[in-house]
Amino acid sequence: MDQELQLTEDEKLAKDFMMKLILEGSTIECDTGEASEIKFERPSWYDDVKFKRGQKYFHDNKFGIMNSNLFGLLSVLAEPKGLNILISTGRSSTPATARKRYVSTVFHMLSWYENDLVPNSKSWKSLLMVRKMHLLASTQAKAKKIGMISQTEIAMTAFGFMAYALTRPHTLGIRYKNLREDRDAFVFFWAVICAMLGVKDEFNMCKHKLEVVEIICEISRRYIFLQILQLETPEFMQMARAFYEGQKEFLPILSFDAMMFLNRRTAGLPGYQYKVDMKMESLCKTIFTDNELNQIHSYFKAREGYEYIREFVLDNNIKLIDIRRNRNSNNNIETPTENVKSSSNVIEFESLTALHKLLGLDHPSELQVTVISPSIDWKQVCNNSQYKKLPLRDRIIVYLRCEAFEGNYKCLGHFINEQLTKFILNKMKKYNK
């Protein structure tokens, strides 16, 4: 018998949206027809005052939100199906192409934050260009029989740009206390951007009120991103390394392993809670019933390439991967689930064939997945065990980065970080000329 869930009205709205986004949005293409036929206009609900207030929130928190974008886009990159489409474009697989794409993305985004959204403005032209690129990539992906870019995928791109800034600001040095109206305007800004990029209103997560959007982001984090961020597939690792190598001249005091650690720290993956306010660490409550999850899994059952969803993603349990070939030999190092072993279960390899294939593993003994029940106190699972496994150089880098995030709440630290951000953007501008 399926369980009864006690949900608030906001939680019900968020759940209904996610069900619609997953089951319906994934069947509808981002755009159809020719690029010249795209109907491009501001949404009827556009509010210029609120839009500009959202832009101001970015400029008041540029350092933290830019870092949020870095980690958010890296998180979105980990999704295997979307990654395959990106690989098919041939635009991000090498350091040179990844650098060009990321710098281009940064300046597209900055144009949205810095300009009025009116016909023929820089931001208007940028958004239209990006929308046409998505249509072209989707058309090419269909021709290669690797899928399409759906409404769901364009909508979830918003997660990469705003979700961590909205729901994990304490890990990024973003000012958020007593700023509800500013944060609401930030969400509205992204509602407009998503609409301009072709997201239909019914699939636009940022169209809801702030509290519902926060829950949607937390549902996405719990049910999707905490899982896929662990999927170190050969394709993702190649793309992530190309991404890092391409950007490292613009990312001072960073290494590849430190970048991956900080990304998972920002997402809140257990084992990565280094220099994090543990009072702020939480996991959204169980939102989906077993029947609803079975409905989602049944939908993806017939869709090739989504086997990992049935085995690993969209589950009321949290699953933590342990790839044994990479296990640190130091037996004194705490594992993320050390404090909750009595309440967790281990899934043996034989039931995870799709995951094994996706990760490119050679032997059953290389993979173990620990299941964390929703009944477990989330804070028991959270610790900094993965920080202890980093080499000394990477631990120092992570320490300095976390100090910068924390220091951003102080006037001097904020000033230094903003100047550093300005310096990095100036370097990017020189490259982009």
GROMACS .gro file of N, CA and C in nm, residues 129-215:
model
  261
  129MET      N    1   1.988   3.451  -2.999
  129MET     CA    2   2.096   3.367  -3.052
  129MET      C    3   2.103   3.234  -2.977
  130VAL      N    4   2.094   3.239  -2.844
  130VAL     CA    5   2.101   3.116  -2.764
  130VAL      C    6   1.983   3.026  -2.797
  131ARG      N    7   1.866   3.085  -2.812
  131ARG     CA    8   1.748   3.005  -2.843
  131ARG      C    9   1.763   2.936  -2.979
  132LYS      N   10   1.817   3.006  -3.075
  132LYS     CA   11   1.840   2.946  -3.206
  132LYS      C   12   1.944   2.834  -3.198
  133MET      N   13   2.046   2.852  -3.115
  133MET     CA   14   2.148   2.748  -3.099
  133MET      C   15   2.087   2.622  -3.037
  134HIS      N   16   1.997   2.640  -2.941
  134HIS     CA   17   1.929   2.524  -2.880
  134HIS      C   18   1.846   2.450  -2.985
  135LEU      N   19   1.776   2.524  -3.068
  135LEU     CA   20   1.695   2.462  -3.172
  135LEU      C   21   1.782   2.385  -3.270
  136LEU      N   22   1.894   2.443  -3.309
  136LEU     CA   23   1.986   2.376  -3.401
  136LEU      C   24   2.043   2.249  -3.338
  137ALA      N   25   2.085   2.258  -3.211
  137ALA     CA   26   2.142   2.141  -3.143
  137ALA      C   27   2.038   2.031  -3.130
  138SER      N   28   1.914   2.069  -3.102
  138SER     CA   29   1.807   1.970  -3.089
  138SER      C   30   1.779   1.903  -3.223
  139THR      N   31   1.776   1.981  -3.329
  139THR     CA   32   1.752   1.927  -3.463
  139THR      C   33   1.862   1.830  -3.503
  140GLN      N   34   1.986   1.867  -3.474
  140GLN     CA   35   2.099   1.780  -3.507
  140GLN      C   36   2.097   1.652  -3.424
  141ALA      N   37   2.059   1.664  -3.295
  141ALA     CA   38   2.053   1.546  -3.208
  141ALA      C   39   1.947   1.448  -3.258
  142LYS      N   40   1.834   1.500  -3.302
  142LYS     CA   41   1.729   1.412  -3.356
  142LYS      C   42   1.778   1.341  -3.482
  143ALA      N   43   1.850   1.413  -3.565
  143ALA     CA   44   1.902   1.353  -3.688
  143ALA      C   45   2.001   1.242  -3.658
  144LYS      N   46   2.074   1.256  -3.547
  144LYS     CA   47   2.172   1.154  -3.507
  144LYS      C   48   2.109   1.045  -3.419
  145LYS      N   49   1.977   1.059  -3.396
  145LYS     CA   50   1.900   0.962  -3.317
  145LYS      C   51   1.953   0.948  -3.173
  146ILE      N   52   1.989   1.062  -3.114
  146ILE     CA   53   2.031   1.061  -2.974
  146ILE      C   54   1.936   1.145  -2.888
  147GLY      N   55   1.816   1.170  -2.942
  147GLY     CA   56   1.716   1.243  -2.864
  147GLY      C   57   1.696   1.384  -2.914
  148MET      N   58   1.642   1.466  -2.827
  148MET     CA   59   1.617   1.606  -2.860
  148MET      C   60   1.639   1.688  -2.733
  149ILE      N   61   1.642   1.818  -2.748
  149ILE     CA   62   1.643   1.906  -2.632
  149ILE      C   63   1.498   1.939  -2.600
  150SER      N   64   1.453   1.893  -2.485
  150SER     CA   65   1.312   1.905  -2.449
  150SER      C   66   1.286   2.029  -2.364
  151GLN      N   67   1.158   2.055  -2.341
  151GLN     CA   68   1.119   2.161  -2.249
  151GLN      C   69   1.179   2.137  -2.111
  152THR      N   70   1.183   2.011  -2.070
  152THR     CA   71   1.238   1.978  -1.939
  152THR      C   72   1.384   2.020  -1.929
  153GLU      N   73   1.461   1.990  -2.032
  153GLU     CA   74   1.605   2.019  -2.026
  153GLU      C   75   1.634   2.168  -2.031
  154ILE      N   76   1.558   2.242  -2.110
  154ILE     CA   77   1.577   2.388  -2.110
  154ILE      C   78   1.534   2.446  -1.976
  155ALA      N   79   1.422   2.395  -1.922
  155ALA     CA   80   1.375   2.444  -1.793
  155ALA      C   81   1.476   2.415  -1.683
  156MET      N   82   1.535   2.295  -1.686
  156MET     CA   83   1.631   2.258  -1.582
  156MET      C   84   1.763   2.333  -1.595
  157THR      N   85   1.786   2.393  -1.712
  157THR     CA   86   1.905   2.478  -1.725
  157THR      C   87   1.900   2.592  -1.624
  158ALA      N   88   1.778   2.635  -1.593
  158ALA     CA   89   1.762   2.740  -1.492
  158ALA      C   90   1.821   2.696  -1.359
  159PHE      N   91   1.813   2.566  -1.331
  159PHE     CA   92   1.873   2.514  -1.207
  159PHE      C   93   2.021   2.549  -1.203
  160GLY      N   94   2.088   2.530  -1.316
  160GLY     CA   95   2.231   2.559  -1.320
  160GLY      C   96   2.264   2.704  -1.294
  161PHE      N   97   2.175   2.793  -1.333
  161PHE     CA   98   2.203   2.935  -1.319
  161PHE      C   99   2.157   2.995  -1.187
  162MET      N  100   2.055   2.937  -1.123
  162MET     CA  101   2.001   3.007  -1.006
  162MET      C  102   1.974   2.921  -0.883
  163ALA      N  103   1.969   2.789  -0.897
  163ALA     CA  104   1.922   2.707  -0.785
  163ALA      C  105   2.015   2.711  -0.664
  164TYR      N  106   2.146   2.696  -0.687
  164TYR     CA  107   2.238   2.697  -0.573
  164TYR      C  108   2.243   2.836  -0.509
  165ALA      N  109   2.235   2.939  -0.590
  165ALA     CA  110   2.233   3.075  -0.535
  165ALA      C  111   2.109   3.095  -0.449
  166LEU      N  112   2.001   3.029  -0.485
  166LEU     CA  113   1.875   3.046  -0.414
  166LEU      C  114   1.867   2.959  -0.289
  167THR      N  115   1.908   2.833  -0.299
  167THR     CA  116   1.887   2.739  -0.190
  167THR      C  117   2.013   2.702  -0.112
  168ARG      N  118   2.131   2.736  -0.164
  168ARG     CA  119   2.257   2.704  -0.095
  168ARG      C  120   2.345   2.828  -0.081
  169PRO      N  121   2.287   2.944  -0.053
  169PRO     CA  122   2.367   3.068  -0.049
  169PRO      C  123   2.474   3.067   0.059
  170HIS      N  124   2.449   2.992   0.168
  170HIS     CA  125   2.543   2.990   0.280
  170HIS      C  126   2.674   2.921   0.243
  171THR      N  127   2.676   2.844   0.135
  171THR     CA  128   2.800   2.779   0.091
  171THR      C  129   2.877   2.865  -0.008
  172LEU      N  130   2.820   2.979  -0.047
  172LEU     CA  131   2.877   3.059  -0.155
  172LEU      C  132   2.902   3.205  -0.115
  173GLY      N  133   2.870   3.240   0.007
  173GLY     CA  134   2.891   3.378   0.051
  173GLY      C  135   2.789   3.476  -0.006
  174ILE      N  136   2.672   3.427  -0.042
  174ILE     CA  137   2.568   3.512  -0.100
  174ILE      C  138   2.481   3.568   0.012
  175ARG      N  139   2.456   3.698   0.009
  175ARG     CA  140   2.370   3.761   0.109
  175ARG      C  141   2.224   3.722   0.082
  176TYR      N  142   2.159   3.669   0.184
  176TYR     CA  143   2.023   3.620   0.164
  176TYR      C  144   1.930   3.649   0.282
  177LYS      N  145   1.983   3.679   0.398
  177LYS     CA  146   1.898   3.698   0.516
  177LYS      C  147   1.818   3.828   0.505
  178ASN      N  148   1.689   3.818   0.534
  178ASN     CA  149   1.598   3.933   0.534
  178ASN      C  150   1.592   4.003   0.398
  179LEU      N  151   1.607   3.926   0.291
  179LEU     CA  152   1.606   3.984   0.156
  179LEU      C  153   1.504   3.910   0.068
  180ARG      N  154   1.388   3.879   0.124
  180ARG     CA  155   1.291   3.799   0.049
  180ARG      C  156   1.252   3.864  -0.083
  181GLU      N  157   1.223   3.993  -0.082
  181GLU     CA  158   1.177   4.059  -0.204
  181GLU      C  159   1.286   4.062  -0.311
  182ASP      N  160   1.410   4.079  -0.268
  182ASP     CA  161   1.521   4.075  -0.364
  182ASP      C  162   1.536   3.936  -0.424
  183ARG      N  163   1.526   3.835  -0.341
  183ARG     CA  164   1.540   3.698  -0.389
  183ARG      C  165   1.422   3.660  -0.478
  184ASP      N  166   1.303   3.709  -0.444
  184ASP     CA  167   1.186   3.686  -0.527
  184ASP      C  168   1.205   3.751  -0.665
  185ALA      N  169   1.264   3.870  -0.667
  185ALA     CA  170   1.291   3.937  -0.794
  185ALA      C  171   1.396   3.862  -0.875
  186PHE      N  172   1.492   3.803  -0.806
  186PHE     CA  173   1.594   3.721  -0.873
  186PHE      C  174   1.528   3.602  -0.943
  187VAL      N  175   1.433   3.539  -0.875
  187VAL     CA  176   1.358   3.428  -0.934
  187VAL      C  177   1.276   3.478  -1.054
  188PHE      N  178   1.213   3.594  -1.039
  188PHE     CA  179   1.134   3.649  -1.149
  188PHE      C  180   1.223   3.677  -1.270
  189PHE      N  181   1.342   3.729  -1.246
  189PHE     CA  182   1.437   3.754  -1.356
  189PHE      C  183   1.457   3.626  -1.436
  190TRP      N  184   1.477   3.514  -1.365
  190TRP     CA  185   1.501   3.388  -1.435
  190TRP      C  186   1.374   3.331  -1.498
  191ALA      N  187   1.260   3.366  -1.444
  191ALA     CA  188   1.134   3.327  -1.510
  191ALA      C  189   1.126   3.392  -1.647
  192VAL      N  190   1.164   3.519  -1.654
  192VAL     CA  191   1.163   3.592  -1.781
  192VAL      C  192   1.265   3.533  -1.878
  193ILE      N  193   1.386   3.509  -1.828
  193ILE     CA  194   1.492   3.453  -1.914
  193ILE      C  195   1.448   3.318  -1.970
  194CYS      N  196   1.392   3.233  -1.886
  194CYS     CA  197   1.346   3.101  -1.933
  194CYS      C  198   1.238   3.117  -2.040
  195ALA      N  199   1.146   3.209  -2.018
  195ALA     CA  200   1.041   3.232  -2.117
  195ALA      C  201   1.101   3.278  -2.250
  196MET      N  202   1.199   3.366  -2.244
  196MET     CA  203   1.263   3.415  -2.366
  196MET      C  204   1.339   3.304  -2.438
  197LEU      N  205   1.383   3.204  -2.361
  197LEU     CA  206   1.456   3.091  -2.420
  197LEU      C  207   1.362   2.981  -2.469
  198GLY      N  208   1.232   3.006  -2.458
  198GLY     CA  209   1.136   2.913  -2.516
  198GLY      C  210   1.066   2.821  -2.419
  199VAL      N  211   1.089   2.838  -2.289
  199VAL     CA  212   1.021   2.753  -2.191
  199VAL      C  213   0.876   2.798  -2.178
  200LYS      N  214   0.785   2.706  -2.197
  200LYS     CA  215   0.643   2.737  -2.184
  200LYS      C  216   0.610   2.764  -2.038
  201ASP      N  217   0.509   2.846  -2.015
  201ASP     CA  218   0.474   2.885  -1.878
  201ASP      C  219   0.453   2.766  -1.787
  202GLU      N  220   0.388   2.660  -1.838
  202GLU     CA  221   0.357   2.546  -1.752
  202GLU      C  222   0.481   2.467  -1.711
  203PHE      N  223   0.594   2.489  -1.780
  203PHE     CA  224   0.718   2.420  -1.746
  203PHE      C  225   0.824   2.515  -1.689
  204ASN      N  226   0.786   2.637  -1.663
  204ASN     CA  227   0.879   2.739  -1.615
  204ASN      C  228   0.877   2.740  -1.462
  205MET      N  229   0.977   2.676  -1.401
  205MET     CA  230   0.978   2.663  -1.255
  205MET      C  231   0.980   2.797  -1.184
  206CYS      N  232   1.038   2.898  -1.247
  206CYS     CA  233   1.053   3.028  -1.182
  206CYS      C  234   0.928   3.114  -1.191
  207LYS      N  235   0.824   3.063  -1.255
  207LYS     CA  236   0.697   3.136  -1.262
  207LYS      C  237   0.621   3.130  -1.130
  208HIS      N  238   0.657   3.037  -1.044
  208HIS     CA  239   0.588   3.022  -0.916
  208HIS      C  240   0.643   3.123  -0.815
  209LYS      N  241   0.574   3.134  -0.702
  209LYS     CA  242   0.623   3.223  -0.597
  209LYS      C  243   0.752   3.167  -0.538
  210LEU      N  244   0.826   3.253  -0.471
  210LEU     CA  245   0.959   3.219  -0.422
  210LEU      C  246   0.960   3.090  -0.342
  211GLU      N  247   0.867   3.075  -0.248
  211GLU     CA  248   0.869   2.959  -0.159
  211GLU      C  249   0.849   2.829  -0.236
  212VAL      N  250   0.767   2.832  -0.340
  212VAL     CA  251   0.745   2.713  -0.421
  212VAL      C  252   0.869   2.682  -0.506
  213VAL      N  253   0.930   2.786  -0.560
  213VAL     CA  254   1.052   2.767  -0.641
  213VAL      C  255   1.163   2.706  -0.555
  214GLU      N  256   1.175   2.752  -0.432
  214GLU     CA  257   1.276   2.695  -0.342
  214GLU      C  258   1.252   2.546  -0.322
  215ILE      N  259   1.127   2.507  -0.306
  215ILE     CA  260   1.095   2.365  -0.288
  215ILE      C  261   1.124   2.287  -0.415
   0.00000   0.00000   0.00000
